[in-house]
Each structure stands twice: as C-alpha cells, then as structure tokens.
Coordinates of C-alpha atoms in Angstrom, one line a residue:
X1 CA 22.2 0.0 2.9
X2 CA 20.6 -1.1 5.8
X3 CA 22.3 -3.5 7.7
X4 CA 19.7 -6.2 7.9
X5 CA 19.7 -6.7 4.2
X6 CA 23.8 -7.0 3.4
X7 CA 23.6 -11.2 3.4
X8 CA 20.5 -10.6 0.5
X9 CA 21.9 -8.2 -1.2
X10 CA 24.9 -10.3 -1.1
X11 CA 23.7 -12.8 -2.8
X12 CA 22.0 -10.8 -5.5
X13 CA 25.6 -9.6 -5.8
X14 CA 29.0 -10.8 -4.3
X15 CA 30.7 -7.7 -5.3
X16 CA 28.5 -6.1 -2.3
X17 CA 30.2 -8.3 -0.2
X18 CA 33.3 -7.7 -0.5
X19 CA 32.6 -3.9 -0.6
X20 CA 31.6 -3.9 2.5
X21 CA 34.4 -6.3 4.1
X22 CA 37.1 -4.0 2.4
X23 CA 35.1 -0.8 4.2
X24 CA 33.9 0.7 1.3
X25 CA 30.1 1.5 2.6
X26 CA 29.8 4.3 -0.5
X27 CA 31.0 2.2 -3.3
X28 CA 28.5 -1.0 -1.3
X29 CA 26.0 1.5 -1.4
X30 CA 25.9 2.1 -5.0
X31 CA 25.8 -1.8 -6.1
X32 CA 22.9 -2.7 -3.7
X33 CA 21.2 0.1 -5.2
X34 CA 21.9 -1.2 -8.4
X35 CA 20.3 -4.0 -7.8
X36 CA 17.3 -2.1 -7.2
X37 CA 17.9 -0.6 -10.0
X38 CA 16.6 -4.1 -12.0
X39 CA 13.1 -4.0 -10.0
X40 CA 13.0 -0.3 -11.3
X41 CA 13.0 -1.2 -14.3
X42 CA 10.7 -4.0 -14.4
X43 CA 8.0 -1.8 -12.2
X44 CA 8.4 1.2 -15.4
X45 CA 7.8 -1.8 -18.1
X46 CA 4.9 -4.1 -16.4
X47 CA 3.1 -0.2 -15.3
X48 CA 0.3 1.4 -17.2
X49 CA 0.2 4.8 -18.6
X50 CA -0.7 7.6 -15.9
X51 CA -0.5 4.2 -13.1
X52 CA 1.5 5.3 -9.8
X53 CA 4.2 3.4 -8.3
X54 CA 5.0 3.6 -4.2
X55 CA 8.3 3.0 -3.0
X56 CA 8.3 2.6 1.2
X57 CA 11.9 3.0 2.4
X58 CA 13.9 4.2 4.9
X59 CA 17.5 5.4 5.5
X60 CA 19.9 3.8 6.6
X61 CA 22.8 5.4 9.3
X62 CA 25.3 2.6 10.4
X63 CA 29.2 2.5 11.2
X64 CA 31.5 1.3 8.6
X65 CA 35.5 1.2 9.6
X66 CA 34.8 3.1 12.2
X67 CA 33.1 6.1 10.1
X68 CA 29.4 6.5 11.3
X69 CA 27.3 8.2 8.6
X70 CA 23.9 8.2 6.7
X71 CA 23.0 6.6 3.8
X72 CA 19.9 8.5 1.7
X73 CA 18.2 5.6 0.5
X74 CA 15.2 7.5 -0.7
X75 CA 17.2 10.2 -2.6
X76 CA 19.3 7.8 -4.2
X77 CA 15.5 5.7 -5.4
X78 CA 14.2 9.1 -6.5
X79 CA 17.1 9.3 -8.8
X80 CA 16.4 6.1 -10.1
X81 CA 12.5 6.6 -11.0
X82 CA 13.8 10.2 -12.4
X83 CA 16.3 8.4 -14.9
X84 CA 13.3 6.4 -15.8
X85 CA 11.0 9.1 -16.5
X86 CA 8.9 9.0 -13.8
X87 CA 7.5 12.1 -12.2
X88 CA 8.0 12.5 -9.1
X89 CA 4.7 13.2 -6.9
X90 CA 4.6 14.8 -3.2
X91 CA 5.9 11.9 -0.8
X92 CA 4.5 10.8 2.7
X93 CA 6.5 11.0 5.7
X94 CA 6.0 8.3 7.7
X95 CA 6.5 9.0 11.6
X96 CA 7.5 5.6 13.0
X97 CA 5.8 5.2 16.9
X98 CA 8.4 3.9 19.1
X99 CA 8.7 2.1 22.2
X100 CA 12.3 2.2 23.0
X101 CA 12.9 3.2 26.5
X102 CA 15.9 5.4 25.2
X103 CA 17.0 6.1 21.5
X104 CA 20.4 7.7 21.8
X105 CA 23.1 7.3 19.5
X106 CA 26.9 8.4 19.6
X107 CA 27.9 10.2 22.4
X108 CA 24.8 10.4 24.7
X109 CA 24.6 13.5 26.1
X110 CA 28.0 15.1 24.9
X111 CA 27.6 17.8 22.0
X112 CA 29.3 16.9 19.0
X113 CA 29.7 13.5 18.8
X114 CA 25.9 12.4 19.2
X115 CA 23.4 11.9 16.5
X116 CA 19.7 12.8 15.6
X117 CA 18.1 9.5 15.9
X118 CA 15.8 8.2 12.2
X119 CA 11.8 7.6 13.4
X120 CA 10.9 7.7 9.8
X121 CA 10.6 6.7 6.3
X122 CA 9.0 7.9 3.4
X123 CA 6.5 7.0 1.0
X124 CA 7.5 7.9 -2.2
X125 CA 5.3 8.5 -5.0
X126 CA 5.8 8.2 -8.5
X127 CA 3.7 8.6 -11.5
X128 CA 4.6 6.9 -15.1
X129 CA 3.6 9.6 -17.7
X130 CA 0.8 12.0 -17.5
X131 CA -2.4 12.3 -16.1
X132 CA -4.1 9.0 -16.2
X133 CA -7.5 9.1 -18.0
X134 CA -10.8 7.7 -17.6
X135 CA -12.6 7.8 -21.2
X136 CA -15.1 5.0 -21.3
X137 CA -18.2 4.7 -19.5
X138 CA -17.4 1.6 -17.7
X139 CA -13.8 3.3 -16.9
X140 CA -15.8 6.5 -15.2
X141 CA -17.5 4.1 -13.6
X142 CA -15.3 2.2 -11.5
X143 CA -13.4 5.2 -10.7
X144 CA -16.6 6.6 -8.9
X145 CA -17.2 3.4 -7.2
X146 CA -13.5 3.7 -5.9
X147 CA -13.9 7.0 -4.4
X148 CA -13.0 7.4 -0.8
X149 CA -14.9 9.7 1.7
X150 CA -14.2 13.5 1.6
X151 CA -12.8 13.2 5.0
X152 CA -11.1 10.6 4.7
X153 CA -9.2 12.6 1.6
X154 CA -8.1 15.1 3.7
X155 CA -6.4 12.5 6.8
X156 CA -4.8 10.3 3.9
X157 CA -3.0 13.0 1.7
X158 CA -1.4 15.0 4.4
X159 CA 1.8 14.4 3.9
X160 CA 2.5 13.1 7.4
X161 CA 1.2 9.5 8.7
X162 CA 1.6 9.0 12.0
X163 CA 1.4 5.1 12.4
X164 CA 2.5 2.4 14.6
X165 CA 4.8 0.0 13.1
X166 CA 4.1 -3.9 13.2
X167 CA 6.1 -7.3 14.5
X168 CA 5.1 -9.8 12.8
X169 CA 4.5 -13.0 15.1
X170 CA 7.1 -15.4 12.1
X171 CA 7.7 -18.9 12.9
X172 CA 11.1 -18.0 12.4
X173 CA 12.7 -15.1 13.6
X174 CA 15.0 -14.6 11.0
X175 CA 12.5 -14.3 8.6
X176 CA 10.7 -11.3 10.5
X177 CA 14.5 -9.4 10.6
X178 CA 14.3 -9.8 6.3
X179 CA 10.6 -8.8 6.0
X180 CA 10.5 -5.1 6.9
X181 CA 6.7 -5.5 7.8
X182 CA 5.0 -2.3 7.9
X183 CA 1.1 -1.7 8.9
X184 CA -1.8 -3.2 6.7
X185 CA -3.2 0.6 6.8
X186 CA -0.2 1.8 4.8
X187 CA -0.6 -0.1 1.7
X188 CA -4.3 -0.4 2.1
X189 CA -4.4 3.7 1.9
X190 CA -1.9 3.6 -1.2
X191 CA -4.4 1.1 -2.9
X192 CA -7.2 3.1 -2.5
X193 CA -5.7 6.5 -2.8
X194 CA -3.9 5.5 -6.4
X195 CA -6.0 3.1 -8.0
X196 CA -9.6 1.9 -9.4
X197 CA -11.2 -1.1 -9.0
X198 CA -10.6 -3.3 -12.0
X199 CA -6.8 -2.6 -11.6
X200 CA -3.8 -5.2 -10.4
X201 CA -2.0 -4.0 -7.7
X202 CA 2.3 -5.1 -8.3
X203 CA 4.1 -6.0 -5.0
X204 CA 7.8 -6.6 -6.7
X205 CA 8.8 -7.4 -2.4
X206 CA 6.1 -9.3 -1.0
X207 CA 7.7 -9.9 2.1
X208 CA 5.1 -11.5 4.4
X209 CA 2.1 -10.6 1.8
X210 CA 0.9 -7.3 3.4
X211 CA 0.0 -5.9 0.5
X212 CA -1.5 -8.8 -1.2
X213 CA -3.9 -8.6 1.8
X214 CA -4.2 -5.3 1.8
X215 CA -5.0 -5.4 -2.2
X216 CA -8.1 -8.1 -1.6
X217 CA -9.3 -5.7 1.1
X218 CA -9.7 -3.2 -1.1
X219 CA -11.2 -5.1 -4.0
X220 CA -8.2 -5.3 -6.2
X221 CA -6.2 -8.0 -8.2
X222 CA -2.1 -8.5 -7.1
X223 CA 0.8 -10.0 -8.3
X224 CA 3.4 -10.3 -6.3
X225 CA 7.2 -11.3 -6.5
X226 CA 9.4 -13.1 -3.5
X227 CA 13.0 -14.5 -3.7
X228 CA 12.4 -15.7 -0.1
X229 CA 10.4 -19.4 -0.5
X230 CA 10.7 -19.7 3.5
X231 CA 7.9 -16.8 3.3
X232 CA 5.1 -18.2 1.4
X233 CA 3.6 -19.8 3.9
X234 CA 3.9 -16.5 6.4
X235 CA 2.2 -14.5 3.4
X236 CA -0.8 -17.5 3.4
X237 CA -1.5 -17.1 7.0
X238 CA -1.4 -13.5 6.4
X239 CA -3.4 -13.5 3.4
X240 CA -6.1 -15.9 5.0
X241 CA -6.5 -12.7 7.5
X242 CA -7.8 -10.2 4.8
X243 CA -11.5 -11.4 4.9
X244 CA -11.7 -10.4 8.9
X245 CA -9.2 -7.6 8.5
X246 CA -10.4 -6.1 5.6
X247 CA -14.2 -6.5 6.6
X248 CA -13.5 -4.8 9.9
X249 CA -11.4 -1.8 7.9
X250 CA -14.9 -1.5 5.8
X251 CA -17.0 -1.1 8.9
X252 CA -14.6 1.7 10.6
X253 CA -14.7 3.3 7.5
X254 CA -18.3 3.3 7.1
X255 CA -18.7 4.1 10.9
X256 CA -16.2 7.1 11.0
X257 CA -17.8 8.3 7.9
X258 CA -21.4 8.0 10.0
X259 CA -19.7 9.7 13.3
X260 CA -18.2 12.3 10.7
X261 CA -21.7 13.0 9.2
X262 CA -23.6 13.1 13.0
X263 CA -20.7 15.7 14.4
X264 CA -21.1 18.3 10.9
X265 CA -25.4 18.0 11.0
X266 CA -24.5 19.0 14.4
X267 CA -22.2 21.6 14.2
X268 CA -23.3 22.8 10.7
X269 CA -26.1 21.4 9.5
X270 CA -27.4 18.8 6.6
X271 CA -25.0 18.0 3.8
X272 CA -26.0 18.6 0.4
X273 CA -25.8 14.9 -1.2
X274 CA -26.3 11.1 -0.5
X275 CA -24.6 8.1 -2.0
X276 CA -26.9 6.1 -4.3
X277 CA -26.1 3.0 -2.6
X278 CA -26.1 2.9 1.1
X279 CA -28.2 6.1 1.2
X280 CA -26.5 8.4 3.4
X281 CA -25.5 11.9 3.6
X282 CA -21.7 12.7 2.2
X283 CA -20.0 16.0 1.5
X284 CA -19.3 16.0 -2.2
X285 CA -20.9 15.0 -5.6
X286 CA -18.2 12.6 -6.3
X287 CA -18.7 10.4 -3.0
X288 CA -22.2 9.9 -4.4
X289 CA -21.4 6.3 -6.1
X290 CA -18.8 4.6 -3.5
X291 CA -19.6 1.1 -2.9
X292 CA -17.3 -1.1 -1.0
X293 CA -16.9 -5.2 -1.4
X294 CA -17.6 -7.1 1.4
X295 CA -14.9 -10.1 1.7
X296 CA -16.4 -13.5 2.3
X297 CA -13.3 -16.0 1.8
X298 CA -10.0 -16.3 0.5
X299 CA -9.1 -19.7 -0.9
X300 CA -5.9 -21.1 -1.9
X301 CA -6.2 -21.8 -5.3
X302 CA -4.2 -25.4 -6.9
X303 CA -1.2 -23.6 -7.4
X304 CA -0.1 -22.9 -4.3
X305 CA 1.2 -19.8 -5.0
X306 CA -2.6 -18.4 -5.9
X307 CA -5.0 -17.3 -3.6
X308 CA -8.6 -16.7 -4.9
X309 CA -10.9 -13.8 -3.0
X310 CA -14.6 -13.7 -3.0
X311 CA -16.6 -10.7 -2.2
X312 CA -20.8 -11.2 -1.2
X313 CA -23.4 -9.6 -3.1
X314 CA -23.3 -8.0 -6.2
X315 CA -20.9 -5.3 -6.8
X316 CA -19.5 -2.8 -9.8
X317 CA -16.9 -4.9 -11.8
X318 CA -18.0 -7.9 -9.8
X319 CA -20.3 -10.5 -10.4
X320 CA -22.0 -12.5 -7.6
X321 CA -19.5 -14.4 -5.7
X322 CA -17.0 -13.4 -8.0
X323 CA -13.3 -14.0 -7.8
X324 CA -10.2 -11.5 -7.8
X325 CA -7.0 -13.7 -8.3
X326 CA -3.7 -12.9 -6.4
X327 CA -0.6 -14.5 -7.7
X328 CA 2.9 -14.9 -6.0
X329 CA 6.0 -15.1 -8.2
X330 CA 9.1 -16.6 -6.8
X331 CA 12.5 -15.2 -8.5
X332 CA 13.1 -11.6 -9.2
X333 CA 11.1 -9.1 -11.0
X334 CA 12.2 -10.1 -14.2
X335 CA 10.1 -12.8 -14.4
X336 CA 7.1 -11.0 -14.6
X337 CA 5.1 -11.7 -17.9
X338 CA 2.3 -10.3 -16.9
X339 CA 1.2 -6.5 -18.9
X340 CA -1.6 -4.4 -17.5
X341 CA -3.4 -2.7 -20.3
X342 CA -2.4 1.1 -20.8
X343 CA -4.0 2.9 -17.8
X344 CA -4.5 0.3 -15.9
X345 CA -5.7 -3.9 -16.1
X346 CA -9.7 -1.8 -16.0
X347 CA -12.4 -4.5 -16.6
X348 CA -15.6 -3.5 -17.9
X349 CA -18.9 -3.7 -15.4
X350 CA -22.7 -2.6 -15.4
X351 CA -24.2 -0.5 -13.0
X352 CA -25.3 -3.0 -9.9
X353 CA -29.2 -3.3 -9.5
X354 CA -29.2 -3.7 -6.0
X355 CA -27.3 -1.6 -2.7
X356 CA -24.4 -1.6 -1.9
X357 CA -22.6 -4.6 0.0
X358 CA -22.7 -3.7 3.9
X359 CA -20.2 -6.3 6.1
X360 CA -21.6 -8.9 8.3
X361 CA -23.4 -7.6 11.2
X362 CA -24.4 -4.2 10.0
X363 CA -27.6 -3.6 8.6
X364 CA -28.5 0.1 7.3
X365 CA -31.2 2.0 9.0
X366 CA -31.8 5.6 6.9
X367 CA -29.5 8.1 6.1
X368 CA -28.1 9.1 9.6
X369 CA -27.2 5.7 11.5
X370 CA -26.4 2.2 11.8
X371 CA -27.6 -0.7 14.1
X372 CA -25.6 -3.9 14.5
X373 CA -27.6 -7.2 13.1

C-alpha cells in the first residue's frame, strides 16, 4: 500500500485501480496484498525444508478521501507466511537514518491532529518447517566454513539495525522511485546469518540486484525474478560492483575481527582457540573452520540475464577458479522452475589443502595481526 507502487500493482491487477480511484484504500489494500500473496506461494514451493525466507517491508501511512491512516504491511505478510505454515522467527527492526531537515506530519505542532512519523521497517523472518539439519559430512562441513565471528553474532541478531538507507545513482529516476533499494549490508547479513555455502539464495524482487550482489559476496548461488526489463541493466552495473564491494566487506570483517581479538587479549587475556585456516585467535570452537572466498570477477555470461562469479584460490565447495552462477528471471515468480534440494541446493566439497583465501592486499602475519601487501 505504499503509494509509490499503486501504477505496478495496477497492472498486476486493475481491480486495484479502481479501488483506490473509488476511495476504497482497505478493500485496495487487500488485492495488492493478494498479489503478494502469489510470490508467497511460489517462495513456500521453490524453499527447502528447514530453509528461511526474509521479507524486508515497510508500512505504509498515506491519505485516501481525505482519511489519513496506516496500513500494516508487515502484519498483513506475517499472516500470509502463517496461512502457509511458516513459523514465524524473531524479526529485525530496521531503524532507517534520515536526513530530512523536518519530518512532521498532520498538524505540526498542534495535539491531536499530528502524527508519529515511520523511520522503520522490518525484517521479517520466516522458517519453512523445522529445524534444518546438517547430516552428511560434506553438509557439516560447509556449515562450519559458513560460520561468522562470535562477535559478529551478537551485532547481527540484535533485533535492532541501525543502518543508513541507499539512493541509488539510476539512469532514470523513475526507476529508482520503483526499486526500494536498501543497503548491500542488509541482505549480505541475511545471507550469511541464514544460509551455508552450497545454497541458492531466491530474490522473487530483484529490484536493482542488491541481493544478487550481495549473494556473490558471500559465496552463494541466486536466482532472481524482475517484472521490470528497464532494470537489468541497473542490476549489471550493480552486480559488476560485488568483486570490490564484497572483497572490501571480507577485509573489514577480518580486520574488525583482528581489532576485536587485540582489545579482549588486552582487556582479558588469550582466547582459547584459532581458526585452522588463517591462524588466528577466535572465541568459540565453532569459528575454528571459517574460510571466506575472495572475489576475483564477475562475468556476464551469453545469456544476458546470467552473471558468472569467480572466487581465487582454493576454497570448501569451490574448486580453483570456480564459478557460482546467478540467474535473473523476467516475469513473475511463477515462472520459476528451478527446486532446491530438501534443506537446501548443498553441494558436496573436500576439505581444502591449503589456507584460507585472504583478499588482495592483505597478507597474514601470525595469529595477532595483519600487514597490507
């Protein structure tokens, strides 16, 4: 229901359209959310046993015949995912940083008649069935290698991100009012905080291809789906980013963790383990196998909807300059053929010989610090 989207949704469905030209903004409501609905339903069929689907949305307040209210877009999603049998996991509140010299709306300073004004939206999280397993040795394995830092656990799964939004520099500006571009750091947590690598990441509303950068960064395959052609060639200049993006997210991360691990020897003193692969000190057992994948290019594959990422060095579940495919889908989500395996697309591997795969310009010193190359 937000106001932004009424000439798409109008499409989808002219019934929505003349809802909201009569003044009917509940009954509007319901049959855009209908057609949400559909996506739904495709996101239960294509998902894996125990996989997790996140939903990033955001009310919607607007006037409609002169009636100024709120519409609860993410209870009215949660609804949908609990008719589907979802569970429904903790969700993120995402605080929205703002520039906007004032934010006011109804009667300014009057009581009664003004209004709190919305600087967030939620990240909902859903899970399809139970617990997802890890059974096989090849499965435990790339759910080590997937770990994320303890500290890093406790920043990501508070339930409150503070993040700055994005505006996406679009050719046309149009196009960036219909793409509800949010920060590469919000789908490049949900990546890594819900899935393995081995597994394909589903973006049902690529938008300008966030996520399918996002999803290379993090060592992952994607599909994604976009109704909007005028956008594919946004998400390729956006997707051909992900090698320097994504590398430089690898080195904060393996910097903070190094600042984290100087401060607690400080403060504390030594930590009781060290990861096999880049040899320093981390704070639990299960951080003792994470390995990241150093990005070295994303190509455009001949269909020009297919973008082909290749990571250096030899990595868990990759080969040697090995390839992770992400594929765009234009049309709605029902044209998704595509099936992950039951808990996840998981692709067998074998313990690497060598280290792990550092980014360009870093080369590793001994357990306690870094030095640029």
């Amino acid at each position: 229901m937000i106001q932004m989207w009424d000439d798409s949704f109008a499409v989808q469905s002219p019934p929505i359209r003349a809802a909201l030209d009569a003044g009917n903004g509940i009954r509007a409501f319901e049959l855009m959310h209908s057609e949400l609905d559909k996506v739904w339903r495709e996101v239960e069929r294509v998902l894996g046993d125990g996989c997790i689907a996140c939903v990033n949305i955001g009310d919607a307040t607007r006037t409609i015949c002169g009636r100024f209210r709120l519409y609860s877009n993410h209870s009215r999603i949660i609804q949908a995912f609990v008719r589907l049998g979802f569970d429904v996991l903790p969700a993120v509140v995402w605080k929205k940083t703002t520039n906007a010299p004032n934010k006011f709306m109804g009667s300014g300073m009057l009581p009664a008649g003004a209004y709190v004004t919305l600087e967030h939206e939620y990240i909902l999280v859903f899970r399809k069935g139970g617990k997802r397993s890890f059974r096989s040795e090849d499965e435990k394995r790339l759910r080590n290698s997937s770990a994320f830092f303890w500290e890093e656990r406790n920043h990501w799964f508070s339930d409150m991100w503070d993040l700055k939004g994005v505006r996406q520099k679009l050719i046309n500006p149009g196009l960036r009012d219909r793409s509800a571009a949010f920060p590469f750091e919000i789908p490049y947590r949900l990546i890594n905080m819900y899935s393995v690598y081995g597994d394909t990441v589903l973006d049902p509303f690529v938008g300008t291809g966030t996520t399918i950068a996002a999803a290379a960064a993090a060592g992952r395959s994607s599909i994604g789906v976009e109704i909007d052609s005028a956008l594919l060639r946004v998400i390729a200049d956006i997707v051909g980013q992900a090698v320097q993006v994504g590398n430089e997210r690898i080195t904060s991360r393996l910097r903070d963790h190094l600042s984290f691990v100087a401060d607690y020897q400080k403060s504390k003193g030594d930590l009781k383990h060290v990861n096999d692969y880049y040899g320093f000190p981390v704070m639990t057992k299960q951080e003792r196998e994470i390995v990241f994948h150093a990005l070295d290019t994303i190509e455009r594959s001949p269909d020009p909807s297919s973008f082909c990422t290749r990571y250096s060095g030899l990595d868990i579940g990759m080969g040697e300059g090995s390839c992770e495919p992400s594929r765009l889908h234009s049309g709605d989500a029902t044209g998704i053929q595509r099936r992950p395996a039951k808990g996840g697309n998981v692709i067998g591997s074998s313990r690497p010989e060598g280290k792990g795969v550092y980014p360009a310009g870093l080369e590793k010193l001994n357990a306690s610090g870094w030095t640029e190359g």
